[in-house]
Coordinates of C-alpha atoms in Angstrom, one line a residue:
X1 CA 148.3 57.7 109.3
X2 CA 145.2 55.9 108.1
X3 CA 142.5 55.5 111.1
X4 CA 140.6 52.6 111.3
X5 CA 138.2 51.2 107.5
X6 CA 134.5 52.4 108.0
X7 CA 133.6 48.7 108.2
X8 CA 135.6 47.8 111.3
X9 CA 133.9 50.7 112.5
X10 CA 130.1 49.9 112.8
X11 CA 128.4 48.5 115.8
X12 CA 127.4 44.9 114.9
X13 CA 130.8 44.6 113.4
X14 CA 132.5 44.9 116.5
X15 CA 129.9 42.5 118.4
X16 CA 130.7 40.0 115.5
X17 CA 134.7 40.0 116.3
X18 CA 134.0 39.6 120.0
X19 CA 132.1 36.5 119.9
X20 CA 134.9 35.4 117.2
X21 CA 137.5 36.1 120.3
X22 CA 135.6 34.9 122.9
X23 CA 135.0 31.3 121.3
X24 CA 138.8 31.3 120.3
X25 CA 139.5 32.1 124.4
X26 CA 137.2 29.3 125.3
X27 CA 138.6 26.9 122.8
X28 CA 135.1 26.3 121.4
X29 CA 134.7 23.4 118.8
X30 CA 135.0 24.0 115.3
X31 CA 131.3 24.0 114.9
X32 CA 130.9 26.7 117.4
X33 CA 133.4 28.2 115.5
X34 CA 131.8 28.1 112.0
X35 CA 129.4 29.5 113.0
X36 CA 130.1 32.5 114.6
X37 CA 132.3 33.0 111.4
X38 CA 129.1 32.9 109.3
X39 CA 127.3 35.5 111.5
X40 CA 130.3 37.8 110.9
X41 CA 130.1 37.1 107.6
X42 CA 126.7 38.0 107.5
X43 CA 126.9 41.0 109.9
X44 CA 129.9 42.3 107.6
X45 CA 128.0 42.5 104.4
X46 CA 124.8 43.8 106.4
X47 CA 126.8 47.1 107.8
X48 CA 128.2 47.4 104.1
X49 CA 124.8 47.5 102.8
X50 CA 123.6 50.1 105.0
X51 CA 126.5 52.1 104.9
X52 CA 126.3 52.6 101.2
X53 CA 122.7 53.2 101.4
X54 CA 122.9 56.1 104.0
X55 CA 125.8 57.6 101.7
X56 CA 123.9 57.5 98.9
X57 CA 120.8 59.0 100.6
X58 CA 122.3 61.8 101.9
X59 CA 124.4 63.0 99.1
X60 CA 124.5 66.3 98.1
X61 CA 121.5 67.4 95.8
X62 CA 123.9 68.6 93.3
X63 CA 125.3 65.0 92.6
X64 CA 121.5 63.9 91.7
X65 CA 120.3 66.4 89.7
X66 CA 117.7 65.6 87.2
X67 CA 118.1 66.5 83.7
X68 CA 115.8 68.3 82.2
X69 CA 113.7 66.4 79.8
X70 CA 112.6 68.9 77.4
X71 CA 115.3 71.0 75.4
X72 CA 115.2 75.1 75.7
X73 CA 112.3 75.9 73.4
X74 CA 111.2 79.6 72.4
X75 CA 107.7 81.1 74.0
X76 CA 105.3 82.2 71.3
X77 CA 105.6 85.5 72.4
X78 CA 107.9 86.8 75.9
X79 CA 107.1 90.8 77.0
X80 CA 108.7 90.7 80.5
X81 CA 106.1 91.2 83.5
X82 CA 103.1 91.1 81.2
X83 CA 100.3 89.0 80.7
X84 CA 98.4 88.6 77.0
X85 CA 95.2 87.4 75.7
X86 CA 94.8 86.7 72.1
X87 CA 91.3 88.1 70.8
X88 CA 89.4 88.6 67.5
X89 CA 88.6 91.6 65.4
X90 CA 85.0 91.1 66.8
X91 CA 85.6 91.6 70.4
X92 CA 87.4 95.4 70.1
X93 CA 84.9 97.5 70.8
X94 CA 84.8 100.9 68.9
X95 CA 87.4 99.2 66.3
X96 CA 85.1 99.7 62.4
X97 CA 84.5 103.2 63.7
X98 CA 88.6 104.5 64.1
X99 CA 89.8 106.5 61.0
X100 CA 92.0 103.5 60.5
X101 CA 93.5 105.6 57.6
X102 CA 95.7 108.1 59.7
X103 CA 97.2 105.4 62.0
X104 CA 98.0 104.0 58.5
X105 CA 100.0 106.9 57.5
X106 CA 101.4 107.5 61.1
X107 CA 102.5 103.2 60.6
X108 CA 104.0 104.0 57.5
X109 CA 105.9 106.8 58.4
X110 CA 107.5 104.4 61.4
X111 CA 108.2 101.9 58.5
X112 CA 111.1 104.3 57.1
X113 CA 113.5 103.7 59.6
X114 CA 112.3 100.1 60.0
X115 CA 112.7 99.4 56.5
X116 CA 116.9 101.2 56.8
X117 CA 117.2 98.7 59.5
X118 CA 119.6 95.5 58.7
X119 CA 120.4 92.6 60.6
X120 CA 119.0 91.4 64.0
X121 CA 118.3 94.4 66.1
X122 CA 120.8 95.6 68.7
X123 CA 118.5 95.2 71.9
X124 CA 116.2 91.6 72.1
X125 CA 112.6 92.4 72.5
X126 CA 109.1 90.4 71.8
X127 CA 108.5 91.6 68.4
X128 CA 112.5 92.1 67.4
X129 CA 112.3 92.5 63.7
X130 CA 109.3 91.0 62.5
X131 CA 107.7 94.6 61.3
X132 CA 109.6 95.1 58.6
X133 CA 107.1 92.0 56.7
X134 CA 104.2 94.2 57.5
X135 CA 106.0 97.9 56.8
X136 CA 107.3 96.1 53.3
X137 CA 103.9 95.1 52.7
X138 CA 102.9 99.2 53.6
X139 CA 105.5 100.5 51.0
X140 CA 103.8 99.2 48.0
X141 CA 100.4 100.5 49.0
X142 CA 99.1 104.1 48.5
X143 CA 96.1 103.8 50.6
X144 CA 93.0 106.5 49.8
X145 CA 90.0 104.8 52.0
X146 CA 89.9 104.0 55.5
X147 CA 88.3 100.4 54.9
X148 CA 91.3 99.5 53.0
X149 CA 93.5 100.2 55.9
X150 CA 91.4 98.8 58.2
X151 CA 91.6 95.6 55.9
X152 CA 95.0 96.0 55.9
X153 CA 95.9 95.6 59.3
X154 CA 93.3 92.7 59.7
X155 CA 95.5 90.8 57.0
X156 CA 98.7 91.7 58.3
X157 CA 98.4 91.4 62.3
X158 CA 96.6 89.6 65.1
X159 CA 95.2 91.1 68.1
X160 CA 97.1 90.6 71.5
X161 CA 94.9 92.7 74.8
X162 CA 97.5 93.4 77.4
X163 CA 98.8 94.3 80.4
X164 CA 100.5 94.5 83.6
X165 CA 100.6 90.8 85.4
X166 CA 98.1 90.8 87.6
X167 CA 96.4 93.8 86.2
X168 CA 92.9 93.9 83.8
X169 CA 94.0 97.4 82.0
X170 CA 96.7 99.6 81.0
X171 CA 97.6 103.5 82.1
X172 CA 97.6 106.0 80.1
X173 CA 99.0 110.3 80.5
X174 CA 99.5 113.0 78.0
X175 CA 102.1 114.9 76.7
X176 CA 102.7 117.6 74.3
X177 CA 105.3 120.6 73.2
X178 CA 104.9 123.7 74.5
X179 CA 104.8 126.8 73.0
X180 CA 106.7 129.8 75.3
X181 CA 108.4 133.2 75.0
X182 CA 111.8 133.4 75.0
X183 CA 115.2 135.5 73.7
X184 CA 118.8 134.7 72.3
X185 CA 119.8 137.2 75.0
X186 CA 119.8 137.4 78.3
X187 CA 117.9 140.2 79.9
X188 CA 115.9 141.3 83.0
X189 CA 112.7 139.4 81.8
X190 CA 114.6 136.7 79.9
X191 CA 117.1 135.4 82.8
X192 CA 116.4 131.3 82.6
X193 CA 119.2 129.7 80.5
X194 CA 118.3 126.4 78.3
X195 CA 121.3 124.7 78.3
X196 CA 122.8 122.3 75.6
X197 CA 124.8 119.3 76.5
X198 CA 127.7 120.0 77.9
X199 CA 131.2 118.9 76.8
X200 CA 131.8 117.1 79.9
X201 CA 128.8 115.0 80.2
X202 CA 129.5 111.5 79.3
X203 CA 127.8 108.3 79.2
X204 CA 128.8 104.3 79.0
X205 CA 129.3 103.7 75.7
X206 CA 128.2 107.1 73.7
X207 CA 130.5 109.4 72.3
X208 CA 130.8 113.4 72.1
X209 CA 128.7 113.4 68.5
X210 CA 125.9 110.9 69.4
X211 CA 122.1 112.1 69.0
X212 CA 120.0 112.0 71.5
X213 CA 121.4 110.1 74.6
X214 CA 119.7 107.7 76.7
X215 CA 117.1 109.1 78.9
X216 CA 118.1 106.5 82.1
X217 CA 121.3 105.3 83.1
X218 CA 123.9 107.0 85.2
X219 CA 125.8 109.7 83.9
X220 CA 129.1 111.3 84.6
X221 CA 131.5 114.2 84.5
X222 CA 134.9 113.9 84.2
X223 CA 137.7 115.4 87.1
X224 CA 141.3 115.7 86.0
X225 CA 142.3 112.9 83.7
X226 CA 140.4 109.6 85.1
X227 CA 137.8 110.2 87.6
X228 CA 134.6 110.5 87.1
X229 CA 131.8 111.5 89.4
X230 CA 127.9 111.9 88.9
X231 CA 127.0 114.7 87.5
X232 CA 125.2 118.2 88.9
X233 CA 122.0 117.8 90.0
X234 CA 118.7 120.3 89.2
X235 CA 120.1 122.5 92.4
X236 CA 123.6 123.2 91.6
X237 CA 122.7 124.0 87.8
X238 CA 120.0 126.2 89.2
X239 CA 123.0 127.8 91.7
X240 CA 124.9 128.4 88.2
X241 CA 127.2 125.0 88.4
X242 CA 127.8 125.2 84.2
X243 CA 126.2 129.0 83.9
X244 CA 129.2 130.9 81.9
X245 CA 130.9 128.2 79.4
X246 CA 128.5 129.4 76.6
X247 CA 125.9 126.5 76.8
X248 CA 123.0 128.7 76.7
X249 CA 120.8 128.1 73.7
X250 CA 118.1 131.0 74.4
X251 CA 116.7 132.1 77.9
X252 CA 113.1 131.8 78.9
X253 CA 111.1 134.0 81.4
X254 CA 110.7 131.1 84.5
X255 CA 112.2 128.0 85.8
X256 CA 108.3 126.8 85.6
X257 CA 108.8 127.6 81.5
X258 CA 111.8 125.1 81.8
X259 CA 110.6 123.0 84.0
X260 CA 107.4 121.7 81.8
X261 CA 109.8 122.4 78.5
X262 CA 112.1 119.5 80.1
X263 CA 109.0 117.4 81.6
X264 CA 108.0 117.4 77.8
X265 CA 110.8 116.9 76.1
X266 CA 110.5 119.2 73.3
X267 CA 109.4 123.5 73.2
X268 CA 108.7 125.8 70.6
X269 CA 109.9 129.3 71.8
X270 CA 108.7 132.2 70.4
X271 CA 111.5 134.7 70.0
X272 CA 111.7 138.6 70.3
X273 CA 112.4 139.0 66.8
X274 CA 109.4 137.2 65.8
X275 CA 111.4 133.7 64.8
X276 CA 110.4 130.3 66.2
X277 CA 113.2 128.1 67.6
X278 CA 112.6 124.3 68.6
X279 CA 114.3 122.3 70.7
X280 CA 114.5 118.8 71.4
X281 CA 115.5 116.7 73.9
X282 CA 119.1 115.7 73.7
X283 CA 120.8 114.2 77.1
X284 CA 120.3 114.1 81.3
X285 CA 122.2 114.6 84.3
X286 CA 121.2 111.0 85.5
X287 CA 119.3 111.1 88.4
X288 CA 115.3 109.7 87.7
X289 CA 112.6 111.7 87.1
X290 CA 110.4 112.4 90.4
X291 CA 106.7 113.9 89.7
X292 CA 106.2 117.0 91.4
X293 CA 102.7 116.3 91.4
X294 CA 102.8 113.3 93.1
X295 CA 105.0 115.0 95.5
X296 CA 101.7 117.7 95.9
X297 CA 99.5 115.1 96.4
X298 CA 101.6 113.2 99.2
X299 CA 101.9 116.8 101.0
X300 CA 98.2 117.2 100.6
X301 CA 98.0 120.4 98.6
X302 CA 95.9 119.2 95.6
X303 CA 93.5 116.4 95.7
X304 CA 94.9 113.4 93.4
X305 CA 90.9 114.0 91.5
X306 CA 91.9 117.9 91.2
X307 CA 95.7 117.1 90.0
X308 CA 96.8 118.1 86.0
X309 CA 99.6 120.7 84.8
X310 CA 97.3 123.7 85.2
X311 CA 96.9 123.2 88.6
X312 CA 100.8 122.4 89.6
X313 CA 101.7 125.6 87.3
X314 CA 99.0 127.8 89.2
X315 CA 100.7 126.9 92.4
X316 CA 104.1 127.5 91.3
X317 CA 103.1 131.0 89.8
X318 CA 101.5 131.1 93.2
X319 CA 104.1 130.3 95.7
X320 CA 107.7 131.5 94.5
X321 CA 109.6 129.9 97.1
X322 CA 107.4 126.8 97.4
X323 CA 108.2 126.3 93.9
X324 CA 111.8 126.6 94.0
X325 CA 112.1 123.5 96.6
X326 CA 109.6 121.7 95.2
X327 CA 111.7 121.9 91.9
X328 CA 114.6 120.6 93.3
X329 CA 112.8 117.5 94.8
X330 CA 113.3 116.6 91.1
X331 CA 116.9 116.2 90.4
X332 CA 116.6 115.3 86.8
X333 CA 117.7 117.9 84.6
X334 CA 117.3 117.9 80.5
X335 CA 119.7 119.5 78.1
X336 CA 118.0 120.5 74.9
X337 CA 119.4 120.9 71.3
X338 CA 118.1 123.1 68.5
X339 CA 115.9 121.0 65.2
X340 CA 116.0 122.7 62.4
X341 CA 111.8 122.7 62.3
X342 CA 109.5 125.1 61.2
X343 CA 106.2 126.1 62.6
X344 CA 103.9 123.8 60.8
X345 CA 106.5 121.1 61.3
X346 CA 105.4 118.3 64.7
X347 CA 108.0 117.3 67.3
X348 CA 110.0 114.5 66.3
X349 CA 110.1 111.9 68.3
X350 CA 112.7 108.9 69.9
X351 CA 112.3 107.0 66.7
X352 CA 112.9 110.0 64.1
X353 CA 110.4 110.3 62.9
X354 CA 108.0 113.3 63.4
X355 CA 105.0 112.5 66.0
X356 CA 101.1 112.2 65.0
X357 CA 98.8 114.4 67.2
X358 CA 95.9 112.6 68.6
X359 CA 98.0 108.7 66.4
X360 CA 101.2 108.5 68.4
X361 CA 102.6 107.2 71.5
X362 CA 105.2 107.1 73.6
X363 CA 105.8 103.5 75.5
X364 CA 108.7 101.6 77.2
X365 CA 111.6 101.4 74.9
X366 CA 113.4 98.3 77.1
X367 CA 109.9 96.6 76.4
X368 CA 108.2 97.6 72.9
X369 CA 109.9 98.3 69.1
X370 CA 108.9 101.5 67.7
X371 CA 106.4 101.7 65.2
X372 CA 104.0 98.5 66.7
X373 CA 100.2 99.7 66.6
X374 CA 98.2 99.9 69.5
X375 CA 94.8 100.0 70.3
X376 CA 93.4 101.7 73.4
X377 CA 90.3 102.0 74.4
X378 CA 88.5 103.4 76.9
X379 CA 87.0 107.1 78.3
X380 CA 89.0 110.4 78.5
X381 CA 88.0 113.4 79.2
X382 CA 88.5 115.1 76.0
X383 CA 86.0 117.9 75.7
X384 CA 86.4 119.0 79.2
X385 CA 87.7 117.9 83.2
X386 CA 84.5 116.2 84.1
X387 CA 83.4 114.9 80.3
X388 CA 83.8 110.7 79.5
X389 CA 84.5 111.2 75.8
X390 CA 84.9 107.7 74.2
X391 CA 88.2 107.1 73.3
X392 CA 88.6 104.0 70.6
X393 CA 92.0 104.4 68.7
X394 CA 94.7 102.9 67.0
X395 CA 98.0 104.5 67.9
X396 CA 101.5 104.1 66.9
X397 CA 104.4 103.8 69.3
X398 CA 107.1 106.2 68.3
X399 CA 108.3 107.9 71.4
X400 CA 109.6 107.0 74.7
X401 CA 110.0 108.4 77.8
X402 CA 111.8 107.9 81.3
X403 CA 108.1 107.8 83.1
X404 CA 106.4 105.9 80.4
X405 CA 107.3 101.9 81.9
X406 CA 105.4 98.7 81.8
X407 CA 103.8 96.3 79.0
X408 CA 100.3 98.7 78.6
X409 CA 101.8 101.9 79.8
X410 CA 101.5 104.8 77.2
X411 CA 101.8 108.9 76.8
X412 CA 99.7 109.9 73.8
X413 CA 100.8 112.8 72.1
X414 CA 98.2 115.6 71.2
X415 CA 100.1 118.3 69.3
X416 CA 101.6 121.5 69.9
X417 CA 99.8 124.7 72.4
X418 CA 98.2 125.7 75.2
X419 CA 94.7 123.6 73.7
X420 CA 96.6 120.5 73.7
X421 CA 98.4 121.3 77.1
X422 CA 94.9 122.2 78.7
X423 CA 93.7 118.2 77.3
X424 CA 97.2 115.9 77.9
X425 CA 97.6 117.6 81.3
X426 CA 94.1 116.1 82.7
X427 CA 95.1 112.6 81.5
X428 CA 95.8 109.8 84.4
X429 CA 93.5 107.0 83.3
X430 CA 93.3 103.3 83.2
X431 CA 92.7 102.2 79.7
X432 CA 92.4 99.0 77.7
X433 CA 95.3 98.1 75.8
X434 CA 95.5 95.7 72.8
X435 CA 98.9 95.2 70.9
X436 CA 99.2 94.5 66.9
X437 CA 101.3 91.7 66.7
X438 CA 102.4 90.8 63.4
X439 CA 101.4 87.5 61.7
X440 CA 104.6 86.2 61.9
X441 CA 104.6 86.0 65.4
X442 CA 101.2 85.0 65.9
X443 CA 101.5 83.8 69.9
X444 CA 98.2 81.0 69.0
X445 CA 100.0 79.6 65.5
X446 CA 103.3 79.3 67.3
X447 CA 102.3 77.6 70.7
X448 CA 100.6 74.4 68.7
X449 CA 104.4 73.1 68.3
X450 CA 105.5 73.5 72.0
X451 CA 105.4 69.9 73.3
X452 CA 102.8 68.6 75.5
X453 CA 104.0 68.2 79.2
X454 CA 104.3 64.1 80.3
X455 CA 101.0 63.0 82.5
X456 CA 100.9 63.4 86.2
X457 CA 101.3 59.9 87.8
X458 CA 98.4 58.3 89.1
X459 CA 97.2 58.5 92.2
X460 CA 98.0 54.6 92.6
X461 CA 101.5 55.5 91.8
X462 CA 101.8 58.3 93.7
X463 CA 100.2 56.2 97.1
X464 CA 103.1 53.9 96.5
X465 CA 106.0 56.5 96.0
X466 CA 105.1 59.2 98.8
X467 CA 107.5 62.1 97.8
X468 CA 109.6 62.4 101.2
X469 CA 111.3 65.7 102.9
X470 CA 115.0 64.9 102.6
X471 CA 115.9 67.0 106.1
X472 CA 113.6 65.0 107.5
X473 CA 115.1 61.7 106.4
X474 CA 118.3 62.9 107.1
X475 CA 117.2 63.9 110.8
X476 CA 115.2 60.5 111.6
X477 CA 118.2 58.2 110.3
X478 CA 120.5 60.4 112.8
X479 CA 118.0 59.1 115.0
X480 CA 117.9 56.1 114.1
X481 CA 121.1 55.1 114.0
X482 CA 122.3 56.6 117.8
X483 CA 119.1 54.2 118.7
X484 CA 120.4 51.2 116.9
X485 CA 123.9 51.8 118.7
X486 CA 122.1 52.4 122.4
X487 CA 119.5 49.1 121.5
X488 CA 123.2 47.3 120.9
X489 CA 125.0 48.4 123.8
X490 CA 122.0 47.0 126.0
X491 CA 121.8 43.8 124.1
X492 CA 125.3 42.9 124.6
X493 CA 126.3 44.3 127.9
X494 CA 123.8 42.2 129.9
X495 CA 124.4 38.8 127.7
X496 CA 128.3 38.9 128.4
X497 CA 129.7 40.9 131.2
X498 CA 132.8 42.0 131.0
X499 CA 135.6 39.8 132.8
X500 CA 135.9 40.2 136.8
X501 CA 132.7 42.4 136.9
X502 CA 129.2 41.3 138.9
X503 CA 126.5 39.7 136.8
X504 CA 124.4 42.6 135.3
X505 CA 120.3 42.3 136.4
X506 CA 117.9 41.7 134.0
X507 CA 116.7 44.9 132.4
X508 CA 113.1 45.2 132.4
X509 CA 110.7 44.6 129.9
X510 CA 109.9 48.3 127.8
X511 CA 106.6 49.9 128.5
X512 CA 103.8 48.8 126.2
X513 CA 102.2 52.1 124.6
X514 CA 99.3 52.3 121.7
X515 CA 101.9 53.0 119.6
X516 CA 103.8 50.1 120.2
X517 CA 100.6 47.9 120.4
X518 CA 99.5 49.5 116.7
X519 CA 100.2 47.7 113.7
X520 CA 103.4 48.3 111.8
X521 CA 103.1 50.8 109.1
X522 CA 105.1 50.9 106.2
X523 CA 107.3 54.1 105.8
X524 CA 107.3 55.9 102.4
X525 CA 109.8 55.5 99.7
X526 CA 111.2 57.9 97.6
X527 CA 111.3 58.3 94.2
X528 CA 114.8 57.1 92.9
X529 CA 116.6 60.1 92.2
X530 CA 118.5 60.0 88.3
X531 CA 121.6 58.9 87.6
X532 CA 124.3 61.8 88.2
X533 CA 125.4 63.3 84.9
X534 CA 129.2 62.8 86.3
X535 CA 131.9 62.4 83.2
X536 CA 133.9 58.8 83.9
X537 CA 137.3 59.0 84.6
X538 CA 139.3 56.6 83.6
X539 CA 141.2 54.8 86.4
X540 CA 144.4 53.2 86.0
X541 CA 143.8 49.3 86.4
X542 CA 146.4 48.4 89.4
X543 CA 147.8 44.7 89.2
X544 CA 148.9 43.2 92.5
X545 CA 151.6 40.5 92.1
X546 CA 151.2 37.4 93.9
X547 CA 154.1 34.5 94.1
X548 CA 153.1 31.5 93.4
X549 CA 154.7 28.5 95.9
X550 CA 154.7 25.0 94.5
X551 CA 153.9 22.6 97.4
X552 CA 156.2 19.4 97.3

């Protein structure tokens, strides 16, 4: 049942076909007549007017949305929740004085896996694959002299100072391997398993024989058949969740040995037999890392100026029980494998390559590509706790870590022993940060062939077409029109009373207010919105037959 057309339905419409009856009661004259049928007319096309305005006004936004003028173009250079600044050589203070000869060998050892790479790399990041031009530049060159690897990476990269968005400098920590005492067997002194992976310890994506898992992500164990369930924790291994299945590598005096073995990622233990055995980091349980000494901070026991590895392993060998809990705050737990290293060999890091004391980095893998250079600069305290040793050096990232995230957030590697342990574990500094980035992606070069934006209009323009709030259109016509209904309902009531009622008063005259007294002002117009992008369908054409009557 089809109700009444939206035509028949407005106000002035039905004020139109009353007068119409009315002069056909009163058996008006024809001129009478004619007239009222022009008004209708009139009043007709008037309501469809307004009615196709106020649907086009308030249509959805989705039916007038504006193209886009300007297709997709690439950024010059994109490192998520960074901001860059290109610089010159000039303004790197402390850059002629590096030994820009061993980050040259530390970049071309990076270049060896670079160079094995083929195709587009696996994971999309700002730099992607353009360091293999510079690294097949590197191969051909058996650099002797420091200037000539400075020169070198003048020729072959641009400058880029970076950091955090909304931040002026980078952070920076240390790490290094430890060197600890340990046995293939268990006994009373040596009673700490170092576990490898274990056989039920699976990840999204990796198999059984893969090296060197992920070091984030959720990770599982498998029950029965099909389910799976997050692994053990640091407590139940600790409680002997996997002790007994012949996991156990070698066995180390302390959980605190452990502990800073895992925090590291990599150990040398010194065996009873006089043999060195190195380990490496191989999978985790999959919970994230949590800094015990942030946790000592928080619970006031060492000053956040006092805080380094020294101090969190004199509390530990302090307070037995303290320790244990405060382990198990962490719930990440490392499994280890063996490298077939020797003592003179370094720790190898993420990339496969092995690490440069004092040259390499570890940095955010989701954000960086190993082997890009690095220069930081800034103060450390080197020589000793209290020292500001200048600190002006071009590093290489090839290492990663689940700690180490952000654009200009680094771990720089110092070597192997307690000297290098007493220097990374005093490191929490904000440092400058400048990236290498290769000439092929010079940011400057690139950004000359993004288009120029169109002009702002002018202020002219923009005085005639006021940009108007659409909800509060749409409220003031709602307004608007239950006033135009009411204002017609008063109009017509009093003119023509209905049939056997009294004669209606005359209403009085409004109240006369500033507002009313003011001058009219014109009401802002929007900006016409585009045409919708809508595909056209194409309508069947319908033919209505009409007989034709010959009049005799």
């Amino acid at each position: 049942m089809s109700g009444p057309s939206p035509a028949t339905r407005h106000p002035a419409i039905r004020i139109g076909s009353w007068l119409v009856l009315e002069a056909l009661t009163r058996r008006l004259s024809y001129g009478r007549l004619a007239i009222a049928c022009c008004a209708l007319a009139v009043l007709c096309s008037t309501a469809a007017i307004a009615a196709r305005y106020r649907l086009n006004r308030h249509a959805s936004p989705h039916e007038h949305a504006r193209q886009i003028p300007y297709p997709n173009l690439e950024l010059p250079l994109q490192v998520n929740g960074s901001q860059y600044q290109p610089v010159s050589w000039a303004e790197l203070q402390g850059w002629n004085d590096d030994d820009h000869l061993a980050a040259y060998k530390a970049f071309r050892a990076s270049c060896k896996p670079i160079a094995a790479q083929q195709g587009t790399p696996a994971e999309p990041k700002a730099l992607g694959s353009s360091l293999r031009d510079p690294c097949r530049i590197a191969k051909a060159l058996e650099l002797s002299d420091s200037a000539k690897a400075r020169d070198f990476f003048e020729q072959n990269f641009v400058p880029l100072r970076i950091s955090r968005l909304g931040e002026d400098a980078g952070f920076v920590t240390g790490y290094y391997e430890p060197v600890l005492e340990g046995s293939r067997t268990q006994t009373d002194v040596f009673n700490v398993p170092v576990y490898r992976r274990p056989s039920n310890l699976f990840v999204r994506g990796k198999t059984q024989d893969s090296v060197g898992l992920p070091n984030s992500g959720p990770v599982y164990r498998k029950i029965g058949r099909r389910k799976l369930v997050p692994y053990y924790d640091r407590a139940q291994i600790e409680d002997g969740a996997i002790a007994g299945r012949g996991l156990e590598i070698c066995w180390l005096k302390s959980q605190t040995d452990l502990l800073f073995a895992q925090i590291q990622g990599s150990a040398r233990i010194k065996l009873t037999d006089g043999t060195t055995l190195r380990i490496n980091y191989d999978a985790h349980n999959g919970y994230p890392y949590t800094p015990v000494g942030r946790i000592l901070i928080d619970r006031g026991i060492i000053p956040r100026d006092q805080m380094s590895m020294q101090k969190i392993r004199e509390w530990m060998d302090q307070n037995p029980d303290g320790a244990k809990e405060l382990r198990r705050q962490n719930r990440a737990y490392v499994f280890f494998r063996e490298v077939p290293l020797s003592d003179k060999d370094e720790a190898v890091g993420a990339q496969g390559v092995p690490l440069t004391p004092g040259r390499s980095i570890a940095v955010d893998k989701a954000l960086h590509v190993y082997g890009t250079p690095f220069f930081i600069a800034g103060e450390l305290p080197i020589e000793s706790e209290q020292s500001k040793t200048p600190f002006h050096r071009l590093m290489i990232a090839q290492d990663t870590g689940s700690a180490i995230v952000g654009p200009a957030r680094a771990d720089l590697y110092f070597g192997a022993g307690a000297d290098a342990g007493k220097v990374s574990g005093r490191l929490r500094h904000n440092m400058q940060f400048v990236m290498l980035v290769p000439k092929g992606l010079d940011p400057v070069a690139r950004a000359r062939k993004l288009p120029v934006p169109d002009a702002r209009p002018s202020a002219r323009i923009a005085k005639l077409f006021p940009q108007t709030d659409p909800q509060k259109d749409r409220s003031a016509d709602t307004q608007a029109v239950s006033a135009a209904k009411t204002t017609a309902k008063d109009a017509v009531n009093p003119a023509v009373p209905a049939k056997g009622a009294a004669p209606a008063r005359p209403a009085a005259p409004p109240a006369t207010t500033p507002v009313a007294q003011a001058a009219p002002v014109a009401e802002p117009v929007p900006l016409p919105a585009a045409r919708p992008d809508i595909p056209q369908v194409q309508e069947k054409r319908r033919f209505r037959r009409y007989r034709h009557h010959r009049y005799q």
